[in-house]
Amino acid sequence: MATKNAPSTEDTTETNEDTEQELTGVRARVAELQRSPGLYAGAALGLAPHLLPDGPLLVTTISAGGAAATWAALGMMPGPWRWLPGQGEPWEWMCRSSRRGYRRTVRRMRHRLAQDHTLAPVVGADGLLVPTLAAGQGWYGHDQRPALVREATAGARRARCEALRAVWAKALPNWEKGWWRRYSPVEMALRAGPLAAIPASGFADMPWWADLLVGSIAATWGAKVWAKPDPAHPEQTEAEGPDWYLARWAEWISCEKGPLPGSRLVSVHLDEDKLIAVIVSTTAKAATTLTQESVSIAFDVPPRAVNIYRPDDMPASRAKLTVRLRARAVEELDEDDLPSVWKEYGPYPGSELYDVEETEFGRRFKLLLPRRGAGVGEVQALSIAQALDMEGENGASRLHLRVLDARRIEVNDMSVNPLAGGVPLDLDALMMDEQGYVTVGRDIYGAPARWRLLKYDPKRRGLSGAASASAVHSFGSGTTGAGKTSLEEDLQIAQRANGFVSWLADGKGGAGYAPWMRDLDWIVKSAYGAMLMGQASNAVSEFRYAEQMTMQWLDEEGYTENGRSFFVPGEPFAPMVVTWDEFNEMILKNPQADHVKPLLRSVSSVGRLSRAAGIAARIWVQIPNLDSIGADASANAIRDMLQSGNIALFRTARSDVDIMSLGSRTPEYRLAPLPERFPDGSETGGLFYIADGKAQYTQSRAMFHTNPARVSRQFPLPTLTDREAEVAGEAYLRREEYRDLDAAGEEEFLRDLVGQQQAKPDRKPTVIDLAPRPGPAGPAVEVEMDVDDEDLDELVPPTRSELVWNAVDAGARRNKRISEVTELKPSNVANATRRLERLGKLRKERLDWHTAERLDA
């Protein structure tokens, strides 16, 4: 015999869910009432008075009357008891009931209209059809009868609703302002009155059907009062169209005395929830100068419902405007409840604010962006500050964004900037760790700001067991007074403390590093001296390569090998850093000077060939665009070098960062411009963005000391070996003779020195890469040495600009073809073609690229 299996819990759950989903109409309403505790409480209140004796009935009546009076008194006084049931609006009950009744009326009307009201044909005695005309047949056969019936019914119903609304508005004042207000006595009589009247009905002698009627009324009252109804609002008037908003813009914003005179709204897109448009400023004022308050007044919405921001691809005369129109009908939100506020006013649809926590300096939260829609690169601090309605004119400056992954961003709202007090100098932090990093300050999140001096490779070692290392180039930019010198002085102390040889060329004529004149191995103050320093650096690196080729080393498995193509600190040479401060001033002050091209070539050579010799280059500039240093092969190599290591961006505008030609190291996420002063009025000197990886830049502040040169003197001053010094040349060996001269005197001394060297016939002249000079010996010839450098590149590779120009000259006309020929990424090809077009090397005819002039012209 087959055994019947008992239904499982899952099957029972699915059956119940199916049953609940199938309930509609009256059955669904009955099921809802059965689950309401107020139904049973009201029924018990209505039937109990007719079942209780006189004594208990009197007690019940008095108790219910007292409870009703207390409830009514509380209802007419606002307070924390507003969560109690029954605090909804009577008009809301009527709205729901009216909607249900209207749906029933529509169903009946459709049913009647679908009926055939024509009479059946009548056959006469002669067998022919007899025409009949019943009363009303002309009306029922009217072609436009359904439309006329609907119009008449809708008109009558609209008039009835308006009359009811007027009555309720007078009897229940301010009914449209929500359930948390003070209630009138009429309202509380409707809510609490049955609680006192129903028990009193037990003293009246009524038939049985009256008792049931009272019980039914009590049950209905209990069910309605128990659950606070959802807010229902009367039918709103027709929403304003785009013309209304354009007219308000012209009246409030773009008028002669408005906040943005002459501005226009274009690309207006309006739906029932949001207005999206583009603000176009026709004057010198930027579009983003328009405030939220001005637009909120013009469009009659809360300030936080307005969001004004400028995407990266928009000019300063334009800005994006989004307005949440639904916000004017939304109940007041708790401003401290950031997730709810963001859900209502967030400018990025589908995003979520979560994990709000208080910190030492303010509060911190995270944003989760949708899988489709706005990306982390589009999020702006200004948009977040506007949506959350942050106090103060510079609310966006208090927000610091850190990208966690492809969809999450951490936002720190710092009412107190932890960097405003400065970062004191810490000598222990300037000691290099096992990965080659030193700490030069602290970032906005309290973590150390690290700068890399050497990059170690433990797989290749010297005979002493020390790991090999390569130097790390560095680049920094910023306006005058931004604090570049503070960071450079920290690095000079770190280099001296860790045994680095430090050379420095000061483009300010020595004024920037006057206290360091005797605390650096070599310092020059003139552009001509900077050129000689670059050529001396190349000579030292070539000498080191020649020496390293004869040295032995240990591989990863401990075998001894001959011929070293890498650098080991201290075996036998010390690591070295050559710094060019105000490099743009050396190049752009007099572009036709005889030192410019030799300087570019020497710096380019240091950047390409000297890392494996332990020599690093560090360049500081003020220019907003690195293309300004030139367009030849040397300048291109310098730009590539500046993207390979440490990067520091000091006070500058975001637009300057966008056009700086940093290539792959361009900040992927928006950087807020650094202010000149903190909110408390203190200076922001030394505040900068330091590169963390390829795309993330973190706001940090360099350590500061009033006399860093004195601090560095407690460490020994590293210098070159005797053989390196001899190779570096006379300008280095006789540096003490012009150390105290000014820039002009130094240049005169060095030019005389170079002239004396070239005039000596009894020794091999030192080749100085200057413009050719006619003479008995003919023009000077520059001798270049091939360096065996397996750590980087044995040969100097052509730059991207050279590859792209040569490909176009060979016949490649489109970016895709150029990418295939040069094996470069399409983004690199696009950047190179734009750069060459801007410099006049390429021209674009329709969609094809053509060479305009030679690249080395």
Coordinates of N, CA, C and O in Angstrom, one line a residue, residues 630-710:
G630 N 59.3 72.0 -24.0 CA 59.8 71.7 -25.3 C 59.1 70.5 -25.9 O 58.3 69.9 -25.3
A631 N 59.6 70.3 -27.2 CA 58.9 69.2 -28.0 C 59.9 68.3 -28.6 O 59.5 67.4 -29.4
D632 N 61.2 68.4 -28.3 CA 62.2 67.5 -28.9 C 62.3 66.2 -28.1 O 61.5 66.0 -27.2
A633 N 63.1 65.3 -28.6 CA 63.3 64.0 -27.9 C 63.7 64.1 -26.5 O 63.2 63.4 -25.6
S634 N 64.5 65.1 -26.1 CA 64.9 65.2 -24.7 C 63.8 65.6 -23.8 O 63.6 65.1 -22.7
A635 N 63.0 66.6 -24.3 CA 61.9 67.1 -23.5 C 60.8 65.9 -23.3 O 60.3 65.8 -22.2
N636 N 60.6 65.2 -24.4 CA 59.7 64.0 -24.2 C 60.2 63.0 -23.3 O 59.4 62.4 -22.5
A637 N 61.5 62.7 -23.3 CA 62.1 61.8 -22.3 C 61.9 62.3 -20.9 O 61.7 61.5 -20.0
I638 N 62.1 63.6 -20.7 CA 61.9 64.2 -19.4 C 60.5 64.0 -18.9 O 60.2 63.6 -17.7
R639 N 59.5 64.2 -19.8 CA 58.1 64.0 -19.4 C 57.8 62.6 -19.0 O 57.1 62.3 -18.0
D640 N 58.4 61.7 -19.7 CA 58.2 60.2 -19.4 C 58.9 59.9 -18.1 O 58.4 59.1 -17.3
M641 N 60.0 60.5 -17.8 CA 60.7 60.3 -16.6 C 59.9 60.7 -15.4 O 59.9 60.1 -14.3
L642 N 59.3 61.9 -15.5 CA 58.6 62.5 -14.4 C 57.3 61.6 -14.0 O 56.7 61.9 -13.0
Q643 N 56.9 60.7 -14.8 CA 55.8 59.9 -14.5 C 56.1 58.5 -13.9 O 55.3 57.7 -13.7
S644 N 57.4 58.3 -13.6 CA 57.8 57.0 -13.2 C 58.0 56.8 -11.7 O 58.0 55.6 -11.3
G645 N 58.0 57.8 -10.9 CA 58.3 57.7 -9.5 C 57.4 58.5 -8.6 O 56.1 58.5 -8.8
N646 N 58.0 59.2 -7.7 CA 57.2 60.0 -6.8 C 56.6 61.3 -7.5 O 57.3 61.9 -8.3
I647 N 55.4 61.6 -7.1 CA 54.7 62.8 -7.7 C 54.1 63.5 -6.5 O 53.4 62.9 -5.7
A648 N 54.3 64.8 -6.5 CA 53.7 65.7 -5.4 C 53.1 66.9 -6.2 O 53.7 67.6 -6.9
L649 N 51.8 67.1 -5.9 CA 51.1 68.3 -6.5 C 50.7 69.2 -5.4 O 49.8 68.9 -4.6
F650 N 51.3 70.4 -5.4 CA 51.0 71.4 -4.4 C 49.8 72.3 -4.9 O 49.1 71.9 -5.8
R651 N 49.7 73.4 -4.2 CA 48.5 74.3 -4.5 C 48.4 74.7 -5.9 O 49.3 75.3 -6.5
T652 N 47.4 74.3 -6.6 CA 47.1 74.5 -8.0 C 45.7 74.4 -8.2 O 44.9 73.9 -7.4
A653 N 45.2 74.8 -9.4 CA 43.8 74.6 -9.8 C 43.6 73.2 -10.4 O 44.5 72.6 -11.0
R654 N 42.4 72.7 -10.4 CA 42.1 71.5 -11.0 C 42.3 71.5 -12.5 O 42.8 70.5 -13.1
S655 N 42.0 72.6 -13.1 CA 42.2 72.7 -14.6 C 43.7 72.6 -14.9 O 44.0 72.0 -15.9
D656 N 44.5 73.1 -14.0 CA 46.0 72.9 -14.3 C 46.4 71.5 -14.2 O 47.2 71.0 -15.0
V657 N 45.8 70.7 -13.3 CA 46.2 69.3 -13.1 C 45.7 68.6 -14.4 O 46.4 67.7 -14.8
D658 N 44.6 68.9 -14.9 CA 44.1 68.2 -16.1 C 45.0 68.3 -17.3 O 45.0 67.4 -18.1
I659 N 45.6 69.5 -17.5 CA 46.4 69.7 -18.7 C 47.9 69.6 -18.4 O 48.8 70.1 -19.1
M660 N 48.3 69.0 -17.3 CA 49.7 68.9 -16.9 C 50.5 67.9 -17.7 O 51.7 67.8 -17.6
S661 N 49.9 67.1 -18.5 CA 50.6 66.1 -19.4 C 51.3 65.1 -18.5 O 52.4 64.7 -18.8
L662 N 50.6 64.6 -17.5 CA 51.2 63.5 -16.7 C 51.0 62.2 -17.2 O 51.4 61.2 -16.7
G663 N 50.2 62.1 -18.3 CA 50.0 60.8 -19.0 C 49.3 59.8 -18.1 O 48.2 60.1 -17.6
S664 N 49.9 58.6 -17.9 CA 49.2 57.6 -17.1 C 49.1 58.0 -15.6 O 48.3 57.3 -14.9
R665 N 49.8 59.0 -15.1 CA 49.8 59.3 -13.7 C 48.8 60.5 -13.5 O 48.8 61.1 -12.4
T666 N 48.1 60.9 -14.5 CA 47.1 62.0 -14.3 C 46.1 61.5 -13.3 O 45.6 60.4 -13.4
P667 N 45.7 62.3 -12.3 CA 44.7 61.9 -11.3 C 43.4 61.4 -11.9 O 42.8 62.2 -12.7
E668 N 43.0 60.2 -11.6 CA 41.8 59.7 -12.2 C 40.6 60.2 -11.5 O 39.5 60.3 -12.1
Y669 N 40.7 60.5 -10.2 CA 39.6 61.0 -9.4 C 39.8 62.4 -9.1 O 41.0 62.9 -8.9
R670 N 38.8 63.2 -9.0 CA 38.8 64.6 -8.9 C 39.5 65.0 -7.6 O 39.3 64.5 -6.5
L671 N 40.4 66.0 -7.8 CA 41.1 66.6 -6.7 C 40.6 68.0 -6.4 O 40.4 68.8 -7.3
A672 N 40.2 68.2 -5.1 CA 39.7 69.6 -4.7 C 40.9 70.5 -4.7 O 42.0 70.2 -4.2
P673 N 40.8 71.7 -5.2 CA 41.9 72.7 -5.2 C 42.3 73.0 -3.7 O 41.4 73.2 -2.9
L674 N 43.5 73.1 -3.5 CA 44.0 73.4 -2.1 C 43.9 74.8 -1.8 O 44.3 75.7 -2.7
P675 N 43.3 75.2 -0.7 CA 43.1 76.6 -0.4 C 44.4 77.3 0.1 O 45.4 76.6 0.4
E676 N 44.4 78.6 0.0 CA 45.6 79.3 0.5 C 45.7 79.4 2.0 O 46.7 79.5 2.6
R677 N 44.5 79.3 2.7 CA 44.4 79.3 4.1 C 43.4 78.3 4.6 O 42.5 78.0 3.9
F678 N 43.6 77.8 5.8 CA 42.7 76.9 6.5 C 41.5 77.8 7.0 O 41.6 79.0 7.1
P679 N 40.4 77.2 7.4 CA 39.3 78.0 7.9 C 39.6 78.8 9.1 O 39.0 79.8 9.3
D680 N 40.6 78.3 9.9 CA 40.9 79.1 11.1 C 41.9 80.2 10.8 O 42.4 80.9 11.7
G681 N 42.3 80.4 9.5 CA 43.2 81.5 9.1 C 44.6 81.1 9.0 O 45.4 82.0 8.6
S682 N 45.0 79.9 9.4 CA 46.4 79.5 9.3 C 46.8 79.2 7.9 O 46.0 78.9 7.1
E683 N 48.1 79.3 7.6 CA 48.7 79.1 6.3 C 48.6 77.6 6.0 O 48.7 76.7 6.8
T684 N 48.5 77.3 4.6 CA 48.5 75.9 4.2 C 49.8 75.5 3.5 O 49.9 74.6 2.7
G685 N 50.9 76.3 3.8 CA 52.2 75.9 3.2 C 52.6 74.5 3.6 O 52.5 74.1 4.7
G686 N 53.1 73.8 2.6 CA 53.4 72.4 2.8 C 52.3 71.4 2.5 O 52.5 70.2 2.7
L687 N 51.1 71.9 2.2 CA 50.0 71.0 2.0 C 50.0 70.6 0.5 O 50.1 71.4 -0.4
F688 N 49.9 69.3 0.2 CA 50.1 68.8 -1.2 C 49.4 67.5 -1.3 O 49.0 66.8 -0.3
Y689 N 49.2 67.1 -2.5 CA 48.7 65.8 -2.9 C 49.9 64.9 -3.3 O 50.7 65.3 -4.1
I690 N 49.9 63.7 -2.7 CA 51.0 62.8 -3.0 C 50.4 61.6 -3.7 O 49.3 61.1 -3.3
A691 N 51.1 61.1 -4.8 CA 50.6 60.0 -5.6 C 50.6 58.7 -4.8 O 51.6 58.4 -4.1
D692 N 49.5 58.0 -4.8 CA 49.5 56.7 -4.2 C 49.0 55.7 -5.2 O 47.8 55.5 -5.5
G693 N 50.0 55.0 -5.9 CA 49.6 54.2 -7.0 C 49.5 55.0 -8.3 O 50.2 56.1 -8.4
K694 N 48.6 54.6 -9.2 CA 48.5 55.3 -10.5 C 47.4 56.3 -10.5 O 47.5 57.3 -11.3
A695 N 46.4 56.2 -9.7 CA 45.2 57.0 -9.8 C 44.8 57.8 -8.6 O 44.2 58.8 -8.6
Q696 N 45.2 57.2 -7.4 CA 44.8 57.8 -6.1 C 45.8 58.8 -5.6 O 47.0 58.5 -5.5
Y697 N 45.4 60.0 -5.4 CA 46.2 61.1 -4.8 C 45.6 61.4 -3.4 O 44.4 61.6 -3.3
T698 N 46.5 61.5 -2.4 CA 46.0 61.7 -1.0 C 46.6 63.0 -0.5 O 47.8 63.4 -0.7
Q699 N 45.7 63.8 0.1 CA 46.1 65.1 0.6 C 47.0 64.9 1.9 O 46.6 64.2 2.8
S700 N 48.2 65.5 1.9 CA 49.1 65.4 2.9 C 49.8 66.7 3.2 O 49.6 67.7 2.5
R701 N 50.6 66.7 4.3 CA 51.3 67.9 4.6 C 52.7 67.5 5.1 O 52.9 66.6 5.8
A702 N 53.7 68.2 4.5 CA 55.1 67.9 4.8 C 55.5 68.4 6.2 O 54.9 69.3 6.7
M703 N 56.5 67.7 6.7 CA 57.0 68.1 8.0 C 57.8 69.4 7.9 O 58.3 69.7 6.9
F704 N 57.8 70.2 9.0 CA 58.3 71.5 9.0 C 59.2 71.7 10.2 O 59.0 71.3 11.3
H705 N 60.4 72.4 9.9 CA 61.3 72.9 10.9 C 61.8 74.2 10.5 O 62.0 74.5 9.3
T706 N 62.0 75.1 11.5 CA 62.4 76.5 11.2 C 63.8 76.6 10.6 O 64.1 77.5 9.9
N707 N 64.7 75.6 11.0 CA 66.1 75.6 10.5 C 66.5 74.2 10.2 O 67.2 73.5 10.9
P708 N 66.0 73.7 9.1 CA 66.3 72.3 8.7 C 67.8 72.1 8.4 O 68.3 71.0 8.5
A709 N 68.4 73.1 7.9 CA 69.9 72.9 7.5 C 70.7 72.6 8.8 O 71.6 71.8 8.8
R710 N 70.3 73.3 9.9 CA 71.1 73.0 11.1 C 70.8 71.6 11.6 O 71.7 70.9 12.1

